[in-house]
Amino acid sequence: MVYSVESTTEKIAVFVHDNLFYTISGNVPSTEMKKIIDSFEIEK
């Protein structure tokens, strides 16, 4: 028998803007999570 084990580490990002609470989670590297958050466009 052959067993395959994958390591899963889910990242969670939490931030607040204009009294709105945002959470993003996923199995991606922290650097990728930062890129996703930095790509958000906040309009005033």
C-alpha positions as a Markdown table, in Angstrom:
| # | Residue | x | y | z |
|---|---|---|---|---|
| 1 | Met | 0.0 | 0.0 | 0.0 |
| 2 | Val | 1.1 | 3.5 | -0.8 |
| 3 | Tyr | -0.1 | 6.5 | 1.3 |
| 4 | Ser | 0.1 | 10.1 | 0.2 |
| 5 | Val | -0.1 | 12.8 | 2.9 |
| 6 | Glu | -0.3 | 16.5 | 2.0 |
| 7 | Ser | 0.3 | 19.2 | 4.4 |
| 8 | Thr | -2.5 | 21.8 | 4.4 |
| 9 | Thr | -2.0 | 25.1 | 6.2 |
| 10 | Glu | -4.9 | 27.5 | 5.8 |
| 11 | Lys | -4.1 | 31.2 | 6.1 |
| 12 | Ile | -6.6 | 33.7 | 7.4 |
| 13 | Ala | -6.4 | 37.5 | 6.8 |
| 14 | Val | -8.7 | 39.8 | 8.7 |
| 15 | Phe | -9.0 | 43.6 | 8.2 |
| 16 | Val | -11.5 | 46.4 | 8.8 |
| 17 | His | -12.3 | 49.3 | 6.5 |
| 18 | Asp | -15.2 | 51.8 | 7.0 |
| 19 | Asn | -16.6 | 49.8 | 9.8 |
| 20 | Leu | -16.8 | 46.7 | 7.6 |
| 21 | Phe | -15.1 | 43.5 | 8.8 |
| 22 | Tyr | -13.4 | 41.5 | 6.0 |
| 23 | Thr | -12.0 | 38.0 | 6.3 |
| 24 | Ile | -10.2 | 36.0 | 3.6 |
| 25 | Ser | -9.0 | 32.5 | 4.0 |
| 26 | Gly | -7.3 | 29.9 | 1.8 |
| 27 | Asn | -4.5 | 27.4 | 1.4 |
| 28 | Val | -2.1 | 29.9 | -0.2 |
| 29 | Pro | 1.3 | 31.2 | 0.8 |
| 30 | Ser | 1.3 | 34.4 | 3.0 |
| 31 | Thr | 3.0 | 36.3 | 0.2 |
| 32 | Glu | 0.1 | 35.5 | -2.2 |
| 33 | Met | -2.5 | 36.5 | 0.5 |
| 34 | Lys | -0.7 | 39.8 | 0.8 |
| 35 | Lys | -0.8 | 40.3 | -3.0 |
| 36 | Ile | -4.5 | 39.6 | -3.0 |
| 37 | Ile | -5.2 | 42.1 | -0.3 |
| 38 | Asp | -2.9 | 44.8 | -1.8 |
| 39 | Ser | -4.9 | 44.4 | -5.1 |
| 40 | Phe | -8.1 | 45.6 | -3.5 |
| 41 | Glu | -9.2 | 49.0 | -4.6 |
| 42 | Ile | -10.7 | 51.1 | -1.8 |
| 43 | Glu | -12.8 | 53.9 | -3.2 |
| 44 | Lys | -13.7 | 56.9 | -1.0 |
